[in-house]
Amino acid sequence: MSPNGSDRSSRRPVRRILPQALLAGLVLATATGCTSEDFPRLGMPTPVTEEAPRILSLWQGSWAAALVTGVLVWGLILWSVFFHRRSRTKVEVPPQNRYNLPIEALYTLVPLVIVSVLFYFTARDQTKLLETSDQPDHVINVVGFQWSWAFNYLEPVGHLSAETETQKFAQNAPELASIPDRFMEAVPENADGVYTVGALDDRDPDTGNPGPTLWLPEGETVQFIITSRDVNHSFWVVPFLMKQDAIPGHTNRFEVTPNKQGTFMGKCAELCGEAHARMLFNVKVVSPEEYQQHLQDLAAQGQTGFIPAGIEQTEAATNAETNQP
């Protein structure tokens, strides 16, 4: 067989495979179920808080940086494959280069620039997302425990007597003693509070989704104080686009302003034991009037006061809290 005939026969399998590969890529690109509105979020759910778009923007920027890097790497690979491939007619060894300064400078400096830019935007956005106000509209203590969640609503509900209302009830509540004083400064002085305690067999009465339900008011600032009573957990409301760890002996917090009504899924994002996969909860964002009515309903059911927030802080954690500004 002539050399030309051999070349043609060797190219035939490639011609047969190429259309199949293109078809497979088209199927993968179109079978994901994403609409034109979903695609710009690159897999992220629709944000439901005022803070979440900042996280979404960081996510999209990371993808853009990854795409630029990929295009650069793929381009160099293809350039090497096509322009430095072995000749069909010449068999001599191509020129050997020990090093190429421009290329070496490129693959050293470009990753450094990419990492530096990502670090800057991540640090900037993290600092902004973890900012908390001195007087939020609402303060809720989220308590993680094996294997469910409890929610202490740290605000005035009005079930105390007139004599007790004049005291700093929440600050003096023994159930909240594990929370550092600086976290309690945002809690109203007359907060008598109500609570919800979850169980593995709980379900939201409206959606039927598993787990207890945390109620939040739309358009009002909510500060979460995150604690744990046993092991490490992680409080993750999926469409908030962020999570915060619940660590025994240490207190975390963050703040959001929900801007979309509905019931949303939450879960523990830290492997915490046997029933970790069932440690689910719901977040129901309602109008401020419905939120206040829910607190009154909890009080009418006798769920007044607070449940224990967590374990006492270790000496190291206490010192860390004291050194915070």
PDB file of N, CA, C and O in Angstrom, residues 51 124-133 221 223 253-256:
ATOM      1  N   GLU A  51     -27.171  40.301  50.610  1.00  0.00           N
ATOM      2  CA  GLU A  51     -25.741  40.056  50.627  1.00  0.00           C
ATOM      3  C   GLU A  51     -25.299  39.003  49.617  1.00  0.00           C
ATOM      4  O   GLU A  51     -24.133  38.980  49.195  1.00  0.00           O
ATOM      5  N   ARG A 124     -11.634  40.932  50.397  1.00  0.00           N
ATOM      6  CA  ARG A 124     -12.527  42.093  50.424  1.00  0.00           C
ATOM      7  C   ARG A 124     -13.967  41.681  50.682  1.00  0.00           C
ATOM      8  O   ARG A 124     -14.649  42.250  51.551  1.00  0.00           O
ATOM      9  N   ASP A 125     -14.448  40.671  49.951  1.00  0.00           N
ATOM     10  CA  ASP A 125     -15.840  40.262  50.089  1.00  0.00           C
ATOM     11  C   ASP A 125     -16.094  39.557  51.418  1.00  0.00           C
ATOM     12  O   ASP A 125     -17.152  39.730  52.029  1.00  0.00           O
ATOM     13  N   GLN A 126     -15.131  38.761  51.876  1.00  0.00           N
ATOM     14  CA  GLN A 126     -15.312  38.096  53.169  1.00  0.00           C
ATOM     15  C   GLN A 126     -15.424  39.110  54.294  1.00  0.00           C
ATOM     16  O   GLN A 126     -16.260  38.962  55.195  1.00  0.00           O
ATOM     17  N   THR A 127     -14.582  40.127  54.249  1.00  0.00           N
ATOM     18  CA  THR A 127     -14.645  41.165  55.284  1.00  0.00           C
ATOM     19  C   THR A 127     -16.006  41.855  55.272  1.00  0.00           C
ATOM     20  O   THR A 127     -16.601  42.103  56.330  1.00  0.00           O
ATOM     21  N   LYS A 128     -16.517  42.137  54.088  1.00  0.00           N
ATOM     22  CA  LYS A 128     -17.808  42.805  53.976  1.00  0.00           C
ATOM     23  C   LYS A 128     -18.950  41.899  54.441  1.00  0.00           C
ATOM     24  O   LYS A 128     -19.863  42.340  55.143  1.00  0.00           O
ATOM     25  N   LEU A 129     -18.890  40.618  54.097  1.00  0.00           N
ATOM     26  CA  LEU A 129     -19.962  39.695  54.430  1.00  0.00           C
ATOM     27  C   LEU A 129     -20.032  39.408  55.927  1.00  0.00           C
ATOM     28  O   LEU A 129     -21.106  39.083  56.452  1.00  0.00           O
ATOM     29  N   LEU A 130     -18.905  39.495  56.612  1.00  0.00           N
ATOM     30  CA  LEU A 130     -18.882  39.204  58.046  1.00  0.00           C
ATOM     31  C   LEU A 130     -19.089  40.450  58.907  1.00  0.00           C
ATOM     32  O   LEU A 130     -19.047  40.358  60.138  1.00  0.00           O
ATOM     33  N   GLU A 131     -19.311  41.584  58.282  1.00  0.00           N
ATOM     34  CA  GLU A 131     -19.639  42.785  59.058  1.00  0.00           C
ATOM     35  C   GLU A 131     -21.012  42.629  59.703  1.00  0.00           C
ATOM     36  O   GLU A 131     -21.939  42.106  59.090  1.00  0.00           O
ATOM     37  N   THR A 132     -21.132  43.068  60.942  1.00  0.00           N
ATOM     38  CA  THR A 132     -22.410  43.032  61.651  1.00  0.00           C
ATOM     39  C   THR A 132     -22.711  44.412  62.220  1.00  0.00           C
ATOM     40  O   THR A 132     -21.794  45.167  62.562  1.00  0.00           O
ATOM     41  N   SER A 133     -23.972  44.722  62.319  1.00  0.00           N
ATOM     42  CA  SER A 133     -24.392  46.027  62.831  1.00  0.00           C
ATOM     43  C   SER A 133     -24.606  45.961  64.334  1.00  0.00           C
ATOM     44  O   SER A 133     -24.843  44.889  64.904  1.00  0.00           O
ATOM     45  N   THR A 221     -33.144  43.268  58.781  1.00  0.00           N
ATOM     46  CA  THR A 221     -31.837  42.709  59.062  1.00  0.00           C
ATOM     47  C   THR A 221     -31.909  41.679  60.181  1.00  0.00           C
ATOM     48  O   THR A 221     -32.485  41.933  61.237  1.00  0.00           O
ATOM     49  N   GLN A 223     -29.478  39.129  62.464  1.00  0.00           N
ATOM     50  CA  GLN A 223     -28.132  38.723  62.875  1.00  0.00           C
ATOM     51  C   GLN A 223     -28.213  37.343  63.521  1.00  0.00           C
ATOM     52  O   GLN A 223     -28.959  37.131  64.470  1.00  0.00           O
ATOM     53  N   ARG A 253     -20.911  34.479  64.107  1.00  0.00           N
ATOM     54  CA  ARG A 253     -22.117  35.221  63.747  1.00  0.00           C
ATOM     55  C   ARG A 253     -21.977  35.810  62.352  1.00  0.00           C
ATOM     56  O   ARG A 253     -20.875  36.018  61.849  1.00  0.00           O
ATOM     57  N   PHE A 254     -23.094  36.058  61.737  1.00  0.00           N
ATOM     58  CA  PHE A 254     -23.151  36.804  60.481  1.00  0.00           C
ATOM     59  C   PHE A 254     -24.540  37.405  60.358  1.00  0.00           C
ATOM     60  O   PHE A 254     -25.425  37.143  61.176  1.00  0.00           O
ATOM     61  N   GLU A 255     -24.727  38.221  59.327  1.00  0.00           N
ATOM     62  CA  GLU A 255     -25.940  39.021  59.228  1.00  0.00           C
ATOM     63  C   GLU A 255     -26.440  39.033  57.787  1.00  0.00           C
ATOM     64  O   GLU A 255     -25.640  39.148  56.847  1.00  0.00           O
ATOM     65  N   VAL A 256     -27.744  38.900  57.616  1.00  0.00           N
ATOM     66  CA  VAL A 256     -28.345  38.942  56.287  1.00  0.00           C
ATOM     67  C   VAL A 256     -29.635  39.747  56.338  1.00  0.00           C
ATOM     68  O   VAL A 256     -30.212  39.957  57.400  1.00  0.00           O
TER      69      VAL A 256
END
